mmCIF file of C-alpha atoms in Angstrom:
data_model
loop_
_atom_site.group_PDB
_atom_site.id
_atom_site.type_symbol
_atom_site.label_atom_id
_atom_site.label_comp_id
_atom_site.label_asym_id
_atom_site.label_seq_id
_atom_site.Cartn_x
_atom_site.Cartn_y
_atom_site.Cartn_z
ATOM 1 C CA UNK A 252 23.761 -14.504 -36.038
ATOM 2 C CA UNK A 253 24.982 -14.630 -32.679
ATOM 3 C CA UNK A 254 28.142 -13.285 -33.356
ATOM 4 C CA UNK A 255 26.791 -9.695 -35.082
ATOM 5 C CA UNK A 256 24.420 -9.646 -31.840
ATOM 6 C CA UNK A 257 27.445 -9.944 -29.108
ATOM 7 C CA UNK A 258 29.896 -7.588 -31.364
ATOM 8 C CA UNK A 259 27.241 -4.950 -31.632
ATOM 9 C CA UNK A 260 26.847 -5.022 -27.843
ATOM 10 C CA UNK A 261 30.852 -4.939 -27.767
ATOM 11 C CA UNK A 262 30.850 -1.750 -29.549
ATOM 12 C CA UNK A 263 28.414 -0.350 -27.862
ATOM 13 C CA UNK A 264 29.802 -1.181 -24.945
ATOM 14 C CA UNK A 265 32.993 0.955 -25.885
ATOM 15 C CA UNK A 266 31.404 3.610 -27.162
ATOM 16 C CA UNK A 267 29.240 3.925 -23.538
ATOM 17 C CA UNK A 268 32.379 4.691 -21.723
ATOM 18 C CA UNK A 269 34.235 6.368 -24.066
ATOM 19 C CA UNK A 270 31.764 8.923 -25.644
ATOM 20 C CA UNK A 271 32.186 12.643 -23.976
ATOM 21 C CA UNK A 272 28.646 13.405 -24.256
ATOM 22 C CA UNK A 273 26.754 11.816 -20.999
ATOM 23 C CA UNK A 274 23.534 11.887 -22.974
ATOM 24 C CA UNK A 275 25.008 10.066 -25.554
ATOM 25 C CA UNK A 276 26.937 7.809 -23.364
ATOM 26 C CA UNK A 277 23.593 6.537 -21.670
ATOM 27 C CA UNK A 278 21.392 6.118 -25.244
ATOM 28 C CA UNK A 279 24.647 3.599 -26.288
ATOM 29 C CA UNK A 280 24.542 2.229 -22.733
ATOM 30 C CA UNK A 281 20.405 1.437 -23.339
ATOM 31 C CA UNK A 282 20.909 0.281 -26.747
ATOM 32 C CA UNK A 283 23.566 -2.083 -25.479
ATOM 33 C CA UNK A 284 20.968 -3.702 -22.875
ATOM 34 C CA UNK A 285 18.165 -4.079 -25.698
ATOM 35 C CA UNK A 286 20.260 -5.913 -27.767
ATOM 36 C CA UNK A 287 21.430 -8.265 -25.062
ATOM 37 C CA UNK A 288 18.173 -8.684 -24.158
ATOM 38 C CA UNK A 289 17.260 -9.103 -27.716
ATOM 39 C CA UNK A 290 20.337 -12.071 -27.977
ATOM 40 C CA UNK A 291 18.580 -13.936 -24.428
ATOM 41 C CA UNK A 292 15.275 -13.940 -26.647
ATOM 42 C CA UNK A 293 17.162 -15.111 -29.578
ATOM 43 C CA UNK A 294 18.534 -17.593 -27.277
ATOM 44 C CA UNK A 295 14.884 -18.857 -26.247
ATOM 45 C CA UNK A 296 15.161 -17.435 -22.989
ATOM 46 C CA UNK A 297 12.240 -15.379 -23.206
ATOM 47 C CA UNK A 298 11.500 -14.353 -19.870
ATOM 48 C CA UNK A 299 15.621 -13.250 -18.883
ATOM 49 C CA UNK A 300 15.231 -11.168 -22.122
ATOM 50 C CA UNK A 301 12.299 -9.323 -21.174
ATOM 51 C CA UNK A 302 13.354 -8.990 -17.629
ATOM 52 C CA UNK A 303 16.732 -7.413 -18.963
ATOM 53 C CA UNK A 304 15.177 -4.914 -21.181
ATOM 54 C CA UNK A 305 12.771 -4.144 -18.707
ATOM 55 C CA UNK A 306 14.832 -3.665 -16.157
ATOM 56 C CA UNK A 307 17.835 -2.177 -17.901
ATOM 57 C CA UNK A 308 16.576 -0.560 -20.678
ATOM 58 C CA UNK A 309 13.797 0.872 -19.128
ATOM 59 C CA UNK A 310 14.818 1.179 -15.181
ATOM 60 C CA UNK A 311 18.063 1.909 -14.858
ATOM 61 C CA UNK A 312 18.597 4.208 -17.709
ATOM 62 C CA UNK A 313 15.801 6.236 -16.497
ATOM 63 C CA UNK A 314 17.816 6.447 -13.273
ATOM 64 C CA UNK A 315 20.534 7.256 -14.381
ATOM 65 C CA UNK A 316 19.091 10.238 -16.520
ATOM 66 C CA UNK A 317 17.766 11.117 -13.239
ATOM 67 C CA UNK A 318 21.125 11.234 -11.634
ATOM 68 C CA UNK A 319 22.332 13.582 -14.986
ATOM 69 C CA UNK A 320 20.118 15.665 -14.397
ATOM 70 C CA UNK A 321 20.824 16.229 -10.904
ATOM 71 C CA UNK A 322 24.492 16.049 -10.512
ATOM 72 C CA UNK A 323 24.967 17.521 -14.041
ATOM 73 C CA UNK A 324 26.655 16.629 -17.255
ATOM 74 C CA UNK A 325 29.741 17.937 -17.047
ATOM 75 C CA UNK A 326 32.514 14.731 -18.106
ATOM 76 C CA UNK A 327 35.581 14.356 -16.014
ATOM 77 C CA UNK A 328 38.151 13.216 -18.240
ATOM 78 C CA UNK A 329 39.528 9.773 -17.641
ATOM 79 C CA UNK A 330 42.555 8.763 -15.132
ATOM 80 C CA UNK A 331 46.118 8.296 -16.766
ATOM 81 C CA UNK A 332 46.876 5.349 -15.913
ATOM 82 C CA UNK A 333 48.324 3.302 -18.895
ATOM 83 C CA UNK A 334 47.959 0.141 -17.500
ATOM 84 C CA UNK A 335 44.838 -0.223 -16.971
ATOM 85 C CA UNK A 336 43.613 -1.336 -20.820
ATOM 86 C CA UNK A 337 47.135 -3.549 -20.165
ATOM 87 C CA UNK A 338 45.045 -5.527 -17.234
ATOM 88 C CA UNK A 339 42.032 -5.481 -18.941
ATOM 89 C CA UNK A 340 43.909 -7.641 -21.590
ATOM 90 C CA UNK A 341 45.720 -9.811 -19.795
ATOM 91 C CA UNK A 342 42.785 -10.603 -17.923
ATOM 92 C CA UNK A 343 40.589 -10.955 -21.276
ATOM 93 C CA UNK A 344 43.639 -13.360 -22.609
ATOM 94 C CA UNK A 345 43.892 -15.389 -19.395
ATOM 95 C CA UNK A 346 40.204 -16.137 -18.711
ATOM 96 C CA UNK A 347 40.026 -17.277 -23.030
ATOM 97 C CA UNK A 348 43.246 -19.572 -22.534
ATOM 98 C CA UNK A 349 41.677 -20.649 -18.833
ATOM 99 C CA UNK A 350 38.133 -21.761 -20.858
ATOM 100 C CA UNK A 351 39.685 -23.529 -23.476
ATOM 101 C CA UNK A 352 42.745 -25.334 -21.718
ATOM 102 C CA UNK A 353 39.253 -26.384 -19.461
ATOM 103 C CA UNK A 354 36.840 -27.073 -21.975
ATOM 104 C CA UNK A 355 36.967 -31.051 -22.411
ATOM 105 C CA UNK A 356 35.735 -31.062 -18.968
ATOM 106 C CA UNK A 357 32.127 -28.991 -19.789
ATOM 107 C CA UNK A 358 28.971 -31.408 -20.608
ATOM 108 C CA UNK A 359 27.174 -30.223 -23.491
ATOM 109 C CA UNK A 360 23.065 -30.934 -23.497
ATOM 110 C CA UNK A 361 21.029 -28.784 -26.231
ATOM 111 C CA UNK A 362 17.528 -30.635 -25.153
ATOM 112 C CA UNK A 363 16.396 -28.912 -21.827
ATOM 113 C CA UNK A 364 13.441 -26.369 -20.988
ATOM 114 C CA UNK A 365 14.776 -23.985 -19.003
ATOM 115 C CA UNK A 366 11.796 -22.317 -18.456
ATOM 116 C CA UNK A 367 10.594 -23.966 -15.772
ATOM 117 C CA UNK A 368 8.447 -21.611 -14.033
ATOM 118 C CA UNK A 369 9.005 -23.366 -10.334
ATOM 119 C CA UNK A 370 12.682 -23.195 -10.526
ATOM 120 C CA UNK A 371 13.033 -20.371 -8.420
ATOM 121 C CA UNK A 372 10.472 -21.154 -5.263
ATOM 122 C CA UNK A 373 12.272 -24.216 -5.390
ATOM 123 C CA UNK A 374 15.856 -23.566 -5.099
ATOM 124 C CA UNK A 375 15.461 -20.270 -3.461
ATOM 125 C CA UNK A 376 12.796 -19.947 -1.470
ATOM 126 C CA UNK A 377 14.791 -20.528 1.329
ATOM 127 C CA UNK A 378 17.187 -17.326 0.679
ATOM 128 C CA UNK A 379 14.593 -14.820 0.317
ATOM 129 C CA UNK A 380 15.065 -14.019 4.314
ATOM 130 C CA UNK A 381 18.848 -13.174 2.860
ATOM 131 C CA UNK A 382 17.760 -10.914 0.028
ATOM 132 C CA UNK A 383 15.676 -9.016 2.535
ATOM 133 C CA UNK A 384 18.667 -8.706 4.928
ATOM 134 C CA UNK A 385 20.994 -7.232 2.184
ATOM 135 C CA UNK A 386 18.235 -4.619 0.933
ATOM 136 C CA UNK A 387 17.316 -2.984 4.412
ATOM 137 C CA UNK A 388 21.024 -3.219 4.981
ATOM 138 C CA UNK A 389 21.847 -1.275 1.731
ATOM 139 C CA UNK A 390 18.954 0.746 2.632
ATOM 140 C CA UNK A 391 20.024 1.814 6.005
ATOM 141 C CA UNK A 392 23.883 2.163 4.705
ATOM 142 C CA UNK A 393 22.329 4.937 2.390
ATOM 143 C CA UNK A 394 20.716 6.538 5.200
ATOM 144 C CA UNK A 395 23.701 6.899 7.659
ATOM 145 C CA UNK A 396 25.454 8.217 4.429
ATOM 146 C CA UNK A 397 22.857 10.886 3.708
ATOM 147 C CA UNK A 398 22.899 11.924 7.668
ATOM 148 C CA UNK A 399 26.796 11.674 7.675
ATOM 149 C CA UNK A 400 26.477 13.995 4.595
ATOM 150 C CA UNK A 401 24.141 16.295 6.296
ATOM 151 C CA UNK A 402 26.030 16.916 9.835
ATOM 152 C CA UNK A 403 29.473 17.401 7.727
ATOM 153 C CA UNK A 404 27.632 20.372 5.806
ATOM 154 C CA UNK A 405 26.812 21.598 8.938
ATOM 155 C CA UNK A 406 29.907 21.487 10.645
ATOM 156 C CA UNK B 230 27.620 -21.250 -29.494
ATOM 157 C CA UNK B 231 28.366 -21.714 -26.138
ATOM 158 C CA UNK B 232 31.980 -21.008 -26.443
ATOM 159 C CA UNK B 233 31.187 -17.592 -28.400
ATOM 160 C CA UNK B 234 28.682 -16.415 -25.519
ATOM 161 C CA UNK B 235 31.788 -16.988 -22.713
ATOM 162 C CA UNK B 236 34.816 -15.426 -24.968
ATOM 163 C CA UNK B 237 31.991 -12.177 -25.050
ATOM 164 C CA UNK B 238 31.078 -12.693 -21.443
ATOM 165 C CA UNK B 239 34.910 -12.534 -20.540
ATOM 166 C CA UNK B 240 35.426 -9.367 -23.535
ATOM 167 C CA UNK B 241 32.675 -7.598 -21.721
ATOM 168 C CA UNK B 242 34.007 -8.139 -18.334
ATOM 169 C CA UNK B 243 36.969 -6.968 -19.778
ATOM 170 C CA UNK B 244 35.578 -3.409 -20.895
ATOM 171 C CA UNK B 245 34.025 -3.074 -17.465
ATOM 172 C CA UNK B 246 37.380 -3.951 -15.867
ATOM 173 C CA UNK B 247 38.935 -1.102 -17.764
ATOM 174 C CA UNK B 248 36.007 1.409 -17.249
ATOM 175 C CA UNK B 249 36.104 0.936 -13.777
ATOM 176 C CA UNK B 250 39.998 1.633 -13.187
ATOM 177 C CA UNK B 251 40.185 4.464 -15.651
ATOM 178 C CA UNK B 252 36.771 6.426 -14.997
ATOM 179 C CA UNK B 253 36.492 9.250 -13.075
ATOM 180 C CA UNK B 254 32.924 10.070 -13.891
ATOM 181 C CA UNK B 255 30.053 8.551 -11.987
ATOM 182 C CA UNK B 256 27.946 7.854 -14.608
ATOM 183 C CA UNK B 257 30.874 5.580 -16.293
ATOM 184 C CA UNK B 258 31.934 4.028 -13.110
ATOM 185 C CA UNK B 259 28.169 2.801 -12.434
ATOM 186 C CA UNK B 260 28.239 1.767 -16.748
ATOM 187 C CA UNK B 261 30.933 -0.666 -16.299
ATOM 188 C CA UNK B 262 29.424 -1.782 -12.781
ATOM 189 C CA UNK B 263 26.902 -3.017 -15.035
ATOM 190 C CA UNK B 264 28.508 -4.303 -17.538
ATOM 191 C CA UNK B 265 30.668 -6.559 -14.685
ATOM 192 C CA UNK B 266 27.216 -7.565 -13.621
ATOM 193 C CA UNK B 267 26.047 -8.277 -16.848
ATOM 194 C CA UNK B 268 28.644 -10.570 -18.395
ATOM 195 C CA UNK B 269 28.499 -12.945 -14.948
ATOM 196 C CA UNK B 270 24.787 -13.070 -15.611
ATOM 197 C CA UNK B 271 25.634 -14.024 -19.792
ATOM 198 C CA UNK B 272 27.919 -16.693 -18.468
ATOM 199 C CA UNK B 273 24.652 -18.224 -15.800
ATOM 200 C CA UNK B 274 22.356 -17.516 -19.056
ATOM 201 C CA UNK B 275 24.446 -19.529 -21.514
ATOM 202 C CA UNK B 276 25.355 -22.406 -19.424
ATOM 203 C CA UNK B 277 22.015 -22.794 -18.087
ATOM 204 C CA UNK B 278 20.802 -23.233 -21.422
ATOM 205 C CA UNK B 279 23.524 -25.528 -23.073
ATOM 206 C CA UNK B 280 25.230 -27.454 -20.262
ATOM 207 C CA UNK B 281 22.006 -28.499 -18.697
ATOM 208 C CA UNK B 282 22.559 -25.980 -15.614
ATOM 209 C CA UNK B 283 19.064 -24.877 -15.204
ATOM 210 C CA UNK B 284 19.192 -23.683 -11.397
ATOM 211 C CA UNK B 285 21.493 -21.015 -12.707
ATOM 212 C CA UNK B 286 18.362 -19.031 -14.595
ATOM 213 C CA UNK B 287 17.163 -18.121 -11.423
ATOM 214 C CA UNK B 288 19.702 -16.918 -9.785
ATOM 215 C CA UNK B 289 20.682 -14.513 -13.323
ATOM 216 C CA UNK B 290 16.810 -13.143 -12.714
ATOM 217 C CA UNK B 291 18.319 -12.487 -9.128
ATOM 218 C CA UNK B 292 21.036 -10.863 -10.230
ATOM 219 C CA UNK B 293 19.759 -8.191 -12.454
ATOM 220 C CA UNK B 294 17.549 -7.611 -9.127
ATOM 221 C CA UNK B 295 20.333 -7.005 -7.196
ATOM 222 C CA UNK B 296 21.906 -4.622 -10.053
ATOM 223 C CA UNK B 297 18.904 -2.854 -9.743
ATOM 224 C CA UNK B 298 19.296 -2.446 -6.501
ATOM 225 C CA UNK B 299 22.344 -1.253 -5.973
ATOM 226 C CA UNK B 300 21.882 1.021 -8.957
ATOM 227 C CA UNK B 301 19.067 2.887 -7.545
ATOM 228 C CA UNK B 302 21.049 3.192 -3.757
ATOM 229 C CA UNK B 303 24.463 3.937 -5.573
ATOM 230 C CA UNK B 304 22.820 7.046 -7.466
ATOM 231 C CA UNK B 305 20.807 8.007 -4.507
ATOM 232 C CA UNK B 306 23.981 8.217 -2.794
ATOM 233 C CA UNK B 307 25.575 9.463 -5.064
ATOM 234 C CA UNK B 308 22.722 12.325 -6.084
ATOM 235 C CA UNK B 309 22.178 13.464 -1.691
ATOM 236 C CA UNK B 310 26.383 13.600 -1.488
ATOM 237 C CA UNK B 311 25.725 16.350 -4.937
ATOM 238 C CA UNK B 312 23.564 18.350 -3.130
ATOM 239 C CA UNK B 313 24.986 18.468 -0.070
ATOM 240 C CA UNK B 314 28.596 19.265 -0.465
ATOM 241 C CA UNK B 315 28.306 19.626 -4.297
ATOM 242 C CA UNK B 316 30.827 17.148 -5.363
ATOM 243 C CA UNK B 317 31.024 15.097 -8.848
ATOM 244 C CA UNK B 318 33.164 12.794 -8.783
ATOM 245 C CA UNK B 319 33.604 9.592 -6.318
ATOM 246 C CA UNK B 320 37.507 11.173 -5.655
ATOM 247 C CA UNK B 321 36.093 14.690 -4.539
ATOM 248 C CA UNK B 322 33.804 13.225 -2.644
ATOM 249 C CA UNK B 323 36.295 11.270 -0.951
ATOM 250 C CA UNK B 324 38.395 14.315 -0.191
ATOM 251 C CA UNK B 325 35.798 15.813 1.359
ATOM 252 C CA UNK B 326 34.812 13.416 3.519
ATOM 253 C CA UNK B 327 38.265 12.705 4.949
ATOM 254 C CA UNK B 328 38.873 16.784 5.869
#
């Protein structure tokens, strides 16, 4: 069952960056987060799943239909550069051969509840003073970019 | 299968690699941003729930928060660098910025 799930969000994964139509390219892209979010339920991860299609699904593909509509859907067509799917391989072939050369080393337990609700204030609590740093300082990178933007267009 | 869920962790991290470096759309270049995002949080999913890793469920839930967020800034960028110097793609915008 698994393996229908993760080749259907393969394909779709594929057809998000190579369909011409942006439209169309975003619906595959939001089908491709429900049904990974659909495989974490299946997985009995119930609260990743919904956070995923929540988030993905319904956040940033409304987003990004925002940014199609205002930067337009016109589709550059893609860089030649034929070795790029060539990486992409050997890094795909590398990483397999890495895991399994590796695997004797993993310790498999199937009987764990991972849904343990205080997981998070108690491991990361402590970082939240980080995550705050890192959004006001993405926030105020966007804002010297939009006021760079603004005296370049007039200059 | 544990082994199943990293082979298509490392496939889609593959597909992102490829998007990224061969894109010159926005839209694409932020889809396979995701999709890199999204197979490192498969990997914390899958081996919190068979190798007994359970402090790594977390920090996938804090992942997709920072995807979010750098989503929504990316495209903002990305949508006030449109309007002002009407640019589409990342390399235009590039040129532009270096005149």
């Amino acid at each position: 069952m698994s393996i229908v799930f993760l080749t259907v969000v393969l394909v779709l994964a594929v057809a998000s960056l190579t369909l011409k139509k942006s439209i169309a390219s975003l619906i595959s892209f939001a089908l491709m987060m429900l049904v990974l979010g659909l495989y974490y339920i299946f997985l009995d991860e119930k609260l990743l799943g919904l956070f995923q299609i929540f988030i993905y699904t319904g956040g940033i593909s409304v987003l990004m239909l925002f940014g199609i509509t205002l930067i337009g859907r016109e589709y550059k067509p893609s860089r030649k550069n034929p070795w790029t799917a060539f990486v992409a391989s050997v890094f795909f072939i590398l990483m397999v051969t890495l895991f399994f050369n590796n695997h004797d080393l993993l310790v498999f337990d199937n009987n764990i509840n991972v849904e343990d609700r205080e997981l998070f204030v108690k491991s990361y609590s402590d970082f939240v003073i980080i995550f705050a740093l890192i959004a006001s300082s993405l926030l105020y990178g966007t804002i010297k970019m939009m006021s760079a933007l603004k005296r370049k267009r007039d200059v | 299968m544990f082994e199943i869920d990293i082979v298509f962790a490392f496939a889609l991290f593959s597909i992102g690699l490829f998007g990224i470096s061969s894109n010159k759309d926005f839209l694409r270049i932020f889809f396979s941003l995701e999709m890199l995002i999204n197979s490192v949080i498969m990997i914390l999913a899958s081996s919190a729930k068979y190798l007994n890793l359970a402090d790594n469920l977390p920090l996938a839930y804090m992942f997709i928060i920072i995807a979010t967020l750098e989503a929504a800034v990316g495209i903002l960028i990305f949508a006030a660098a449109n309007r002002l110097t009407n640019v589409v793609t990342p390399d235009e915008l590039n040129e532009e910025l270096s005149q």
